[in-house]
Tab-separated table of N, CA, C and O in Angstrom:
chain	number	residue	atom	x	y	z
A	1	UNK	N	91.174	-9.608	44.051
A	1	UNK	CA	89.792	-9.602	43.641
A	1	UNK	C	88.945	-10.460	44.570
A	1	UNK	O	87.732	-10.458	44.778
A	2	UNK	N	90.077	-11.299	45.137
A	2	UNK	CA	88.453	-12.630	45.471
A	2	UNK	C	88.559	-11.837	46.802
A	2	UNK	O	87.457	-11.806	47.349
A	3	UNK	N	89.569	-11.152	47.539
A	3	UNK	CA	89.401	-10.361	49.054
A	3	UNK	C	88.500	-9.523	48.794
A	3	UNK	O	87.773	-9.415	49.782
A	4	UNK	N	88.131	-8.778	47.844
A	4	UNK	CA	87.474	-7.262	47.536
A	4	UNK	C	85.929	-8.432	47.370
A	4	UNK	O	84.856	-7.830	47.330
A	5	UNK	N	85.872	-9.851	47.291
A	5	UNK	CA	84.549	-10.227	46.934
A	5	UNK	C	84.526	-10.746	48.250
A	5	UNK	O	83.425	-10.410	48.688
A	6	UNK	N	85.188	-11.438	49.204
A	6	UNK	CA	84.551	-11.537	50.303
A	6	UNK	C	84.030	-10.629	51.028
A	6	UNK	O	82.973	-10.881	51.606
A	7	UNK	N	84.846	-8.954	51.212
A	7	UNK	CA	84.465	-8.377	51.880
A	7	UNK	C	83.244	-7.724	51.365
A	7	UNK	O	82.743	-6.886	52.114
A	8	UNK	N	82.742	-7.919	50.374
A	8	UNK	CA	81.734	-7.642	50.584
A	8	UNK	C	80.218	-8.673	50.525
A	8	UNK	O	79.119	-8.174	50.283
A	9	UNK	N	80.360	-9.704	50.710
A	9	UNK	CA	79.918	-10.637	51.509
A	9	UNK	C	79.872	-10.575	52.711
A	9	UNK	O	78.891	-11.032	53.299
A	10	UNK	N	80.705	-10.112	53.254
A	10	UNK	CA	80.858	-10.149	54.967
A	10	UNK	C	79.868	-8.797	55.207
A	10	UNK	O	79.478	-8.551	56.348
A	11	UNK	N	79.535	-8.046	54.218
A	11	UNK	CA	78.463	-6.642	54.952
A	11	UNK	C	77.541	-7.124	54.699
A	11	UNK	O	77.134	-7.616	55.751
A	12	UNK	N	76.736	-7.375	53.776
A	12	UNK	CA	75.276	-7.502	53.948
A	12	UNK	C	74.697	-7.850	55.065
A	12	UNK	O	73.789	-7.154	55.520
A	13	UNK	N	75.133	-9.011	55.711
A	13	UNK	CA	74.383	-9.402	57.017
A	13	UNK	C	73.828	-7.695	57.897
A	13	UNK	O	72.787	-7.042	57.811
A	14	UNK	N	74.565	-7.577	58.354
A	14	UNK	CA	74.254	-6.073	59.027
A	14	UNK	C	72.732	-5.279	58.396
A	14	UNK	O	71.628	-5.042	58.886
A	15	UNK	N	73.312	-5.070	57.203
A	15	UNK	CA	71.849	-4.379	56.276
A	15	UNK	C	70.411	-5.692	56.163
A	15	UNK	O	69.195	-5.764	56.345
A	16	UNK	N	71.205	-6.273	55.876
A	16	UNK	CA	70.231	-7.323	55.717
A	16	UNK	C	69.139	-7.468	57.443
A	16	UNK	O	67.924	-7.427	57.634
A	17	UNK	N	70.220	-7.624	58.302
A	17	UNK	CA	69.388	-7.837	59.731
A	17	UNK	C	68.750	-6.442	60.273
A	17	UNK	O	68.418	-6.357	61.455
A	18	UNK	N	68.635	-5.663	59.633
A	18	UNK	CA	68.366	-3.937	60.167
A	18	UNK	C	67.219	-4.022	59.278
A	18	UNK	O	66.149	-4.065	59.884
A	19	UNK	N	67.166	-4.047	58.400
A	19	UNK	CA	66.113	-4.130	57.137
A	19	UNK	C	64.735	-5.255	57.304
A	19	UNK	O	63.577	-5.106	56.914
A	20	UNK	N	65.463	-6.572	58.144
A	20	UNK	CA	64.230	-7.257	58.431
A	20	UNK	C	63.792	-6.587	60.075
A	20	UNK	O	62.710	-6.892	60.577
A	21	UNK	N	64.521	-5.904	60.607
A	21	UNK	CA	64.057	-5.784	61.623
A	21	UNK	C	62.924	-4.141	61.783
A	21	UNK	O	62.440	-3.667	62.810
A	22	UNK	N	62.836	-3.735	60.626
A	22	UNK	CA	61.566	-3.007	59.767
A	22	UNK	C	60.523	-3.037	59.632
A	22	UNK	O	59.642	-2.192	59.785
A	23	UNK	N	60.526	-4.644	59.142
A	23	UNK	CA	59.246	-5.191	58.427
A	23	UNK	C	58.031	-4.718	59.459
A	23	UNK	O	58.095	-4.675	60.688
A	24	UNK	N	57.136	-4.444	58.782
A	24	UNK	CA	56.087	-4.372	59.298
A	24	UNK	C	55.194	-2.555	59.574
A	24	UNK	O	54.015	-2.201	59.576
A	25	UNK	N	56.524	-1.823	59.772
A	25	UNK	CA	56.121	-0.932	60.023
A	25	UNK	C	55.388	0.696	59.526
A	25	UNK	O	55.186	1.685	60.231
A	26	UNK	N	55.114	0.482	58.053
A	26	UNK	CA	54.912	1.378	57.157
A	26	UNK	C	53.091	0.650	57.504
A	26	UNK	O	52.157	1.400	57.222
A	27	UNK	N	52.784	-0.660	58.048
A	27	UNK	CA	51.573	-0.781	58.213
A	27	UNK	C	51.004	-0.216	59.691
A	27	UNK	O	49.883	0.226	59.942
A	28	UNK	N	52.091	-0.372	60.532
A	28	UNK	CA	51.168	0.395	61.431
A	28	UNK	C	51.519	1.692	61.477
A	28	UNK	O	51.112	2.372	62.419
A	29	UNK	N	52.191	2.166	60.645
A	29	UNK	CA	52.026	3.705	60.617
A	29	UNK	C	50.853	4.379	59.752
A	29	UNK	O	50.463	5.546	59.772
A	30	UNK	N	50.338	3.116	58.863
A	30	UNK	CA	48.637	3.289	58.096
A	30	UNK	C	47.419	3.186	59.042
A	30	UNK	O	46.356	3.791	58.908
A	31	UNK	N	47.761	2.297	60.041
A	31	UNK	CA	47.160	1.230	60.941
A	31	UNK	C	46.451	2.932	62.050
A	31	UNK	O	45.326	3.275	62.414
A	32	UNK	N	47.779	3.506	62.199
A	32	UNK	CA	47.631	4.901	63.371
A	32	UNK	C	46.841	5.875	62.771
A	32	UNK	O	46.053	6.675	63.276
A	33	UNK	N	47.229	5.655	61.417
A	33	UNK	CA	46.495	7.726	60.635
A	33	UNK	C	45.103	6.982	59.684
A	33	UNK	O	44.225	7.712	59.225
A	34	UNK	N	45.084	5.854	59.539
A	34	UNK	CA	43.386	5.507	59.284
A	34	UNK	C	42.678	6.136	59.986
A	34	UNK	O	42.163	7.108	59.434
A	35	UNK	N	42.422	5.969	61.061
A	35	UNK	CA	40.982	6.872	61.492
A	35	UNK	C	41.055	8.340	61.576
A	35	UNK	O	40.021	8.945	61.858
A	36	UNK	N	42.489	9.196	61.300
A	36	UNK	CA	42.208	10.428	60.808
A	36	UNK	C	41.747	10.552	59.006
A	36	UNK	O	41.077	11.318	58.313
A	37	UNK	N	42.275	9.743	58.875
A	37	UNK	CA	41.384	9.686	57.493
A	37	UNK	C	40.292	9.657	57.108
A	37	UNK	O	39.756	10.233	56.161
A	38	UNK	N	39.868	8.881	57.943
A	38	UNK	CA	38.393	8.218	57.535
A	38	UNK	C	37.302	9.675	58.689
A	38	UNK	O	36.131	9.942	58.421
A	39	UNK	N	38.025	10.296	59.767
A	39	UNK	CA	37.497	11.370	59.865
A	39	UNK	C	37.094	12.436	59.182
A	39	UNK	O	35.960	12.913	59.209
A	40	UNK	N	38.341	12.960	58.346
A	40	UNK	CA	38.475	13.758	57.367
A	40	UNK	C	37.582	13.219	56.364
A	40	UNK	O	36.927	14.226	56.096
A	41	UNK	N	37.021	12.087	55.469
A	41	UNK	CA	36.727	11.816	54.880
A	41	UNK	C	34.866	11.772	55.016
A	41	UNK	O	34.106	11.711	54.050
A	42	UNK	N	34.468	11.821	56.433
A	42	UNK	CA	33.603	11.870	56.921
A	42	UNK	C	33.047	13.549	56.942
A	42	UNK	O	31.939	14.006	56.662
A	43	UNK	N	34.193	14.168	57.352
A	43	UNK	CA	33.682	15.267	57.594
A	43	UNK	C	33.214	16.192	56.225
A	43	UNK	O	32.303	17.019	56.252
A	44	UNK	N	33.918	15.912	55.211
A	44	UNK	CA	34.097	16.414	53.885
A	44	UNK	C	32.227	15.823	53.424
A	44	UNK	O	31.399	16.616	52.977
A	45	UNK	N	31.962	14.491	53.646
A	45	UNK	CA	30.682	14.017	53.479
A	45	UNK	C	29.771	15.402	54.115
A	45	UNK	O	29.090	16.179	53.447
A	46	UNK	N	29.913	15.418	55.045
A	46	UNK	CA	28.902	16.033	55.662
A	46	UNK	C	29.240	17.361	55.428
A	46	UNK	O	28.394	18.010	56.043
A	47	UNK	N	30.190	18.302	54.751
A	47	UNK	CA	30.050	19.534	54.272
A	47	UNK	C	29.173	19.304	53.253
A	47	UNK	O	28.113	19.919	53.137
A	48	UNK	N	29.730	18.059	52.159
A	48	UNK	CA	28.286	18.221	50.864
A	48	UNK	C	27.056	17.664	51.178
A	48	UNK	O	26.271	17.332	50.290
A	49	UNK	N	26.829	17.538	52.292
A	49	UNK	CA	25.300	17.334	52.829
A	49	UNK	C	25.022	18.361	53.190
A	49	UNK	O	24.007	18.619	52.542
A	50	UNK	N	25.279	19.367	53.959
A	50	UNK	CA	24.592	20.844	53.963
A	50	UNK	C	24.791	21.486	53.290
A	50	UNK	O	24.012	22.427	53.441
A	51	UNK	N	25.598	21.692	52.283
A	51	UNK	CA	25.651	22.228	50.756
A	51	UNK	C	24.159	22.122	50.249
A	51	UNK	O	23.324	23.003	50.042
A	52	UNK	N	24.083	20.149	50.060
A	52	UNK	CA	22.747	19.591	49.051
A	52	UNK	C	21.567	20.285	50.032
A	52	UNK	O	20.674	20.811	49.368
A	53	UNK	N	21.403	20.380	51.465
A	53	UNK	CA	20.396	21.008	52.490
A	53	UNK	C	20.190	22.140	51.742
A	53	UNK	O	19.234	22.189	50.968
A	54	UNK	N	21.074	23.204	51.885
A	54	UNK	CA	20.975	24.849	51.857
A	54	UNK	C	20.674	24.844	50.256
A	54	UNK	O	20.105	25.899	49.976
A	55	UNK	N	20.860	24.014	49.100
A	55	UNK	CA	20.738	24.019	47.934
A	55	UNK	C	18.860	23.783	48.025
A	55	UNK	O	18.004	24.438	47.431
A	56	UNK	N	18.748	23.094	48.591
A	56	UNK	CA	17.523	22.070	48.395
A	56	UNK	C	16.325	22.972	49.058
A	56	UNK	O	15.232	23.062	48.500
A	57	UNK	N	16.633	23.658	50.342
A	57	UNK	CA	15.908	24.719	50.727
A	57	UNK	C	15.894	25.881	49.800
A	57	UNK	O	14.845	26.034	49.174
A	58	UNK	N	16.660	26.556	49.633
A	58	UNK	CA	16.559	27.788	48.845
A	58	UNK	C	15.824	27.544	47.738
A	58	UNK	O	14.918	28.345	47.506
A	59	UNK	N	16.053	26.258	46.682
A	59	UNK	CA	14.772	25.757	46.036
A	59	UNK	C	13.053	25.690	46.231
A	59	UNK	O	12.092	25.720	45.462
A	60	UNK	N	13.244	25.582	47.710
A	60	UNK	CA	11.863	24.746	48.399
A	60	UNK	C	11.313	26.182	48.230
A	60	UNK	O	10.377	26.481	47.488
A	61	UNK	N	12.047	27.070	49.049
A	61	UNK	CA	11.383	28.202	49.242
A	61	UNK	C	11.018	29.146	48.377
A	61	UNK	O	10.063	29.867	48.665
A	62	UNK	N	11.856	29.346	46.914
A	62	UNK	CA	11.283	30.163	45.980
A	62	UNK	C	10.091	29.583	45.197
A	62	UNK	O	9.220	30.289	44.689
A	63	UNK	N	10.124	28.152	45.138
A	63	UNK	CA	8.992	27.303	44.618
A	63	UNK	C	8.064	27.741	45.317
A	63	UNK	O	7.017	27.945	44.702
A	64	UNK	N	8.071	28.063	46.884
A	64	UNK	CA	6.902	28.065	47.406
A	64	UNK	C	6.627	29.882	47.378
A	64	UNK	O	5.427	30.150	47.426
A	65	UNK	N	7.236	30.687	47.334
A	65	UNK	CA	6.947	31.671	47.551
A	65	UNK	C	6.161	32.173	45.683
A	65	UNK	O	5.210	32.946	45.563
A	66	UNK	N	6.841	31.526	44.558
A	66	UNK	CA	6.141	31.755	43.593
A	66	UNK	C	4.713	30.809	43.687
A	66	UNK	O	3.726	31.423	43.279
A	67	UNK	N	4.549	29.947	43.978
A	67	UNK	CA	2.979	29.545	43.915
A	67	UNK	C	2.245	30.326	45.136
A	67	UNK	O	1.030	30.508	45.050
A	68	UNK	N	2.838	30.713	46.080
A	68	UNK	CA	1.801	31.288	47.253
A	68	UNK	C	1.404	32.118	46.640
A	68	UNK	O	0.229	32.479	46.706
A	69	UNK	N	2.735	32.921	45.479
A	69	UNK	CA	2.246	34.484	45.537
A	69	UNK	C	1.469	34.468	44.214
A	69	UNK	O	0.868	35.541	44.252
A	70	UNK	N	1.126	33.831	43.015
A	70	UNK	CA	-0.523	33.055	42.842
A	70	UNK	C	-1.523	32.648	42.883
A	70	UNK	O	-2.185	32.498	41.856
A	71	UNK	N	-1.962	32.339	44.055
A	71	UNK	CA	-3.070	32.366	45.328
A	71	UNK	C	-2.917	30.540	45.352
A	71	UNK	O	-3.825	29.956	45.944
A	72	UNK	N	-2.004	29.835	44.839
A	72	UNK	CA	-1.637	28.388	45.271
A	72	UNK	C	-1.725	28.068	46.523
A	72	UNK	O	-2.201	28.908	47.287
A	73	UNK	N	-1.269	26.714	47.070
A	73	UNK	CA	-0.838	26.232	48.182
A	73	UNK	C	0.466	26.451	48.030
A	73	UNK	O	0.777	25.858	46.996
A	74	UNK	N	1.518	27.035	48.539
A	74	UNK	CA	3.094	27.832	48.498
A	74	UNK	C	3.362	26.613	49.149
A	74	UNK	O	4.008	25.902	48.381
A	75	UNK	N	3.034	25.753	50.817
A	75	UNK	CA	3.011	24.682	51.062
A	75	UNK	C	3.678	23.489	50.417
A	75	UNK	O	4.813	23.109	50.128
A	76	UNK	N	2.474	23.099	50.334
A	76	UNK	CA	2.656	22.099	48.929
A	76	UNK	C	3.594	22.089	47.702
A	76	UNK	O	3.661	21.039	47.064
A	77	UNK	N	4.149	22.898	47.403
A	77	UNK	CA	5.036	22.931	46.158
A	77	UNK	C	6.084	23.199	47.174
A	77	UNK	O	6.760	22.176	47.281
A	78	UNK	N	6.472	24.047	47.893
A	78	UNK	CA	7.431	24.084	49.306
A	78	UNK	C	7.901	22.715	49.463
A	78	UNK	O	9.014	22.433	49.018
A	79	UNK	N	7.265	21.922	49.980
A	79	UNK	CA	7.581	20.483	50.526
A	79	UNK	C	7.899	19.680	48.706
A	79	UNK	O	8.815	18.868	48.577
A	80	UNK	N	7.392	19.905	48.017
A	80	UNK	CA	7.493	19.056	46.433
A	80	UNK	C	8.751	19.260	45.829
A	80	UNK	O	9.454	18.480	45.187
A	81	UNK	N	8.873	20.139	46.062
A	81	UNK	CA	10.176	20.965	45.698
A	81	UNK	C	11.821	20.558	46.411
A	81	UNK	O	12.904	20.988	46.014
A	82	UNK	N	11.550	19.549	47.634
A	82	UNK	CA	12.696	19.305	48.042
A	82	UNK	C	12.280	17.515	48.230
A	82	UNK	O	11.250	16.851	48.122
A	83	UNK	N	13.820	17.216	48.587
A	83	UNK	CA	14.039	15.458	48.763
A	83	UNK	C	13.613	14.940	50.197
A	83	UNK	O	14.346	15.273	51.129
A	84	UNK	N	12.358	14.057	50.507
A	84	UNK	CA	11.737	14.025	51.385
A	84	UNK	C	12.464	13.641	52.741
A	84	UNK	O	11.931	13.738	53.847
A	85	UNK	N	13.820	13.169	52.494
A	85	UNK	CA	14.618	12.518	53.639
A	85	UNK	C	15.047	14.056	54.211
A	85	UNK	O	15.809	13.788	55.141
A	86	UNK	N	14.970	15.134	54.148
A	86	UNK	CA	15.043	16.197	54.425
A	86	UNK	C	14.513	16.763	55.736
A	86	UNK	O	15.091	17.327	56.664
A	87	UNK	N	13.110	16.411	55.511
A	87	UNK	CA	11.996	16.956	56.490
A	87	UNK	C	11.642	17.966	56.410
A	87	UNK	O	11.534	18.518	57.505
A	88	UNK	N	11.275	18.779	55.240
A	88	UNK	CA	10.870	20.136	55.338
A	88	UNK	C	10.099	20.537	56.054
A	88	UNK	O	9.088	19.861	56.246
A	89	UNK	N	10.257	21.672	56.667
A	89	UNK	CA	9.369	22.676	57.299
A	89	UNK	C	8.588	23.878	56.386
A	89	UNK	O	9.488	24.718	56.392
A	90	UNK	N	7.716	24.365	55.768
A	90	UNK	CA	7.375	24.936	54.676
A	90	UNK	C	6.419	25.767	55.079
A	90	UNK	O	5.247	25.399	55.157
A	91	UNK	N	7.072	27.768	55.575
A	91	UNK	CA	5.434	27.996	55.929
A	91	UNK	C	5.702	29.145	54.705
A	91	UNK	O	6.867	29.520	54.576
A	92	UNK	N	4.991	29.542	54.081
A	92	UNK	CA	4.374	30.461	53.093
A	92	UNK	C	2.960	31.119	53.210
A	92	UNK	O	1.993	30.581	52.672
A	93	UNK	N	2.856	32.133	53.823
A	93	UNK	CA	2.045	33.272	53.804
A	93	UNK	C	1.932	34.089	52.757
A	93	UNK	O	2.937	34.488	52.169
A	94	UNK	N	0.991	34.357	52.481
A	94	UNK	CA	0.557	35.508	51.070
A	94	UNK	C	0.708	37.041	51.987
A	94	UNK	O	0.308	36.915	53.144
A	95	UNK	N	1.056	37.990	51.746
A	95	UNK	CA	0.741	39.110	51.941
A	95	UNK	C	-0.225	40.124	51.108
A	95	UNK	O	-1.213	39.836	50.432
A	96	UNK	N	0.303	41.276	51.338
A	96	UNK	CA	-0.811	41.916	50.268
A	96	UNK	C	-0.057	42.338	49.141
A	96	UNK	O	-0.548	42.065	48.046
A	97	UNK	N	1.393	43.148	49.170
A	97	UNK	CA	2.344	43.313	47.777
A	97	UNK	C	3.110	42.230	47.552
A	97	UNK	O	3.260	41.844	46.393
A	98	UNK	N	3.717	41.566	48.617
A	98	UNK	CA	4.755	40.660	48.804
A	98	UNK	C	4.934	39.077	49.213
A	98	UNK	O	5.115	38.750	50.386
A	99	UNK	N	4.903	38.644	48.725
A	99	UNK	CA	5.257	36.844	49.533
A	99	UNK	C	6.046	36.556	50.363
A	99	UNK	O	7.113	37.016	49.956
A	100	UNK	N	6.205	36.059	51.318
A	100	UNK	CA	8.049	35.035	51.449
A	100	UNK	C	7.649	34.265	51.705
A	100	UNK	O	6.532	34.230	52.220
A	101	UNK	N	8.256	33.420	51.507
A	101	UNK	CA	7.986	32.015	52.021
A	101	UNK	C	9.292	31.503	52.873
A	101	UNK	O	10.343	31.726	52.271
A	102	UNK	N	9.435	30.915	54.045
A	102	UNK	CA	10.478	30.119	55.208
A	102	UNK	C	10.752	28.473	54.981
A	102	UNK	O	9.986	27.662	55.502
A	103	UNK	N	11.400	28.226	54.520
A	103	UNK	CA	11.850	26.573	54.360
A	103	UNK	C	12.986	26.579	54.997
A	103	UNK	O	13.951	27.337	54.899
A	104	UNK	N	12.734	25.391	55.864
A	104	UNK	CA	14.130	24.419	57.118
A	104	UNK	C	13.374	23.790	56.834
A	104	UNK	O	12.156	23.624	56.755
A	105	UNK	N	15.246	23.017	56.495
A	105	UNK	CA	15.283	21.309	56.181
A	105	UNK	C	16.214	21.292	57.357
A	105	UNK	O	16.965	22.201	57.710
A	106	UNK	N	16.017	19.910	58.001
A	106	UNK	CA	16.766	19.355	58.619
A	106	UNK	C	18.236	18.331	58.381
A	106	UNK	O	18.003	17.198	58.801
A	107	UNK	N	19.135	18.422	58.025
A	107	UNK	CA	20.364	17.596	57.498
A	107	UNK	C	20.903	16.909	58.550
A	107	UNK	O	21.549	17.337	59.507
A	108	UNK	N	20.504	15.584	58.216
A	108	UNK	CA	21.049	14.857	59.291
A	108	UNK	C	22.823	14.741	59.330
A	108	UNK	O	23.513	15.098	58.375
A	109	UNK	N	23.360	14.207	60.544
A	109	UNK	CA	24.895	14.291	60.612
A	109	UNK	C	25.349	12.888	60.328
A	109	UNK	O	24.619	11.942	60.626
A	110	UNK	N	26.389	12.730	59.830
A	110	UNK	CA	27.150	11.707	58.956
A	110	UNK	C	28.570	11.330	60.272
A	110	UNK	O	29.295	10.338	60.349
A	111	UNK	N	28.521	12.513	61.098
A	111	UNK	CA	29.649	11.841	62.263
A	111	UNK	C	28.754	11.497	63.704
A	111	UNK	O	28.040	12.398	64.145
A	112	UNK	N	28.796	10.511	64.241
A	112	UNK	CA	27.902	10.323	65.428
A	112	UNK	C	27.928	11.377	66.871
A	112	UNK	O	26.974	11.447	67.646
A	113	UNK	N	29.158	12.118	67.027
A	113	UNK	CA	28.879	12.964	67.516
A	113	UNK	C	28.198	14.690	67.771
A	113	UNK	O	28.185	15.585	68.616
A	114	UNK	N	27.633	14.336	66.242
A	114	UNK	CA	26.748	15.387	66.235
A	114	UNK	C	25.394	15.095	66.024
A	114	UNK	O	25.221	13.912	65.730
A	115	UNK	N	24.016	16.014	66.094
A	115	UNK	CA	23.093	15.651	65.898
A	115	UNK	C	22.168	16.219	65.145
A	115	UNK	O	20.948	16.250	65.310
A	116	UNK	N	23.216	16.934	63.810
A	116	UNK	CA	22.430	17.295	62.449
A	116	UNK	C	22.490	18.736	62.276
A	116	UNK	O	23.341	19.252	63.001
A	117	UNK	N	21.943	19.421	61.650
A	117	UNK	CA	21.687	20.987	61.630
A	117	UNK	C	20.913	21.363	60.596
A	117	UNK	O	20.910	21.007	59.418
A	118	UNK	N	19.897	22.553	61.530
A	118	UNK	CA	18.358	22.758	60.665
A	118	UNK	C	19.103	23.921	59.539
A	118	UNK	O	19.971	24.679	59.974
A	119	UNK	N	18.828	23.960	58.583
A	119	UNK	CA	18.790	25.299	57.586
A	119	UNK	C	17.811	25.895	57.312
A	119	UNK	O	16.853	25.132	57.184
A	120	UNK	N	17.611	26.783	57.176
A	120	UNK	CA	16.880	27.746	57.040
A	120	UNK	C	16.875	28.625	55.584
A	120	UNK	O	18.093	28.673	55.409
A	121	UNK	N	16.342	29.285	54.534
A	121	UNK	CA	16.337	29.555	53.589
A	121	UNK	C	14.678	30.549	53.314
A	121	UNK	O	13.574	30.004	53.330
A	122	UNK	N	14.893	31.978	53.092
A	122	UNK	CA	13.889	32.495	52.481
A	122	UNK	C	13.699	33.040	51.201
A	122	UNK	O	14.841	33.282	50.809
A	123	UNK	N	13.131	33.274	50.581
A	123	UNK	CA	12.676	33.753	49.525
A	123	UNK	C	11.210	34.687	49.432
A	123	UNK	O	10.521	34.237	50.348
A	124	UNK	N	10.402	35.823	48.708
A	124	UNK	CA	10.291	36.495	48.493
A	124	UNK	C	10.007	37.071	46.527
A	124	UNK	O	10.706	37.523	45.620
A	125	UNK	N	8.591	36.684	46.733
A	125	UNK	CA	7.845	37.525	45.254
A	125	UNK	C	7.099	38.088	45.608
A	125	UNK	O	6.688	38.101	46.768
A	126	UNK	N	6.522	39.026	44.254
A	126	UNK	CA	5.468	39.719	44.522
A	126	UNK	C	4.397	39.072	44.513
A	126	UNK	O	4.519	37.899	44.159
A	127	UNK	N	3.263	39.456	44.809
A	127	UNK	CA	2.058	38.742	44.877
A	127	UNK	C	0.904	39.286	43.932
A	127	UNK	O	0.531	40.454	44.032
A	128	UNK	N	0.441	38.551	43.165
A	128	UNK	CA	-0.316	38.755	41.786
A	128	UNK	C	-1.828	39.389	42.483
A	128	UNK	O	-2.347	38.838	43.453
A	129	UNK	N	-2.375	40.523	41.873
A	129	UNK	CA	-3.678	41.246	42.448
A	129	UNK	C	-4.995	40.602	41.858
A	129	UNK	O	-6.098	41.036	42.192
């Protein structure tokens, strides 16, 4: 019994010195794939920023195409109608049966190597006689 207890005393060292000679490395294997993360995590941002854009225009523009086609400022409710960090562009013309109205917002970019992207969004009523 007491041979069967030394020998296994006599192994650990081995495991033991392999095991400290480890340490450390589950951090720089976090240390390497952080900034694909934080890419990915970036990029996902900036899909639901032109989501909230293309949401926020298509708003702008039926707002504006129902007050143009009222004899309103289509304009004005165009631009009211969306979140000002946007920058709307808002043109709404009356026709004679028909409205549309054109809203681009500008969405700024959330990764520094890009430099944003305009959306565009129309809409379309009739126009009251």
């Amino acid at each position: 019994m007491r041979a069967l207890l030394r020998r296994r005393e006599a192994a650990p060292p081995r495991r033991w010195a392999r095991r400290w000679n480890d340490r450390g490395v589950s951090m720089l294997e976090f240390a390497g794939f952080l900034p694909i993360l934080l890419v990915i995590g970036m990029a996902a941002i900036q899909l639901g920023l032109i989501g909230y854009g293309i949401n926020q225009a298509g708003t702008a523009a039926r707002a504006a195409a129902r007050v143009a086609s009222q004899n309103g400022d289509g304009a004005a409710a165009g631009a009211a109608a969306v979140s000002g960090w946007l920058s709307p562009q808002v043109n709404a013309p009356k026709g004679p049966d028909t409205t549309t109205a054109t809203v681009t917002v500008h969405v700024p970019a959330v990764i520094p190597l890009f430099r944003g992207w305009d959306v565009t969004r129309h809409a379309t009523m009739p126009s009251d006689h």
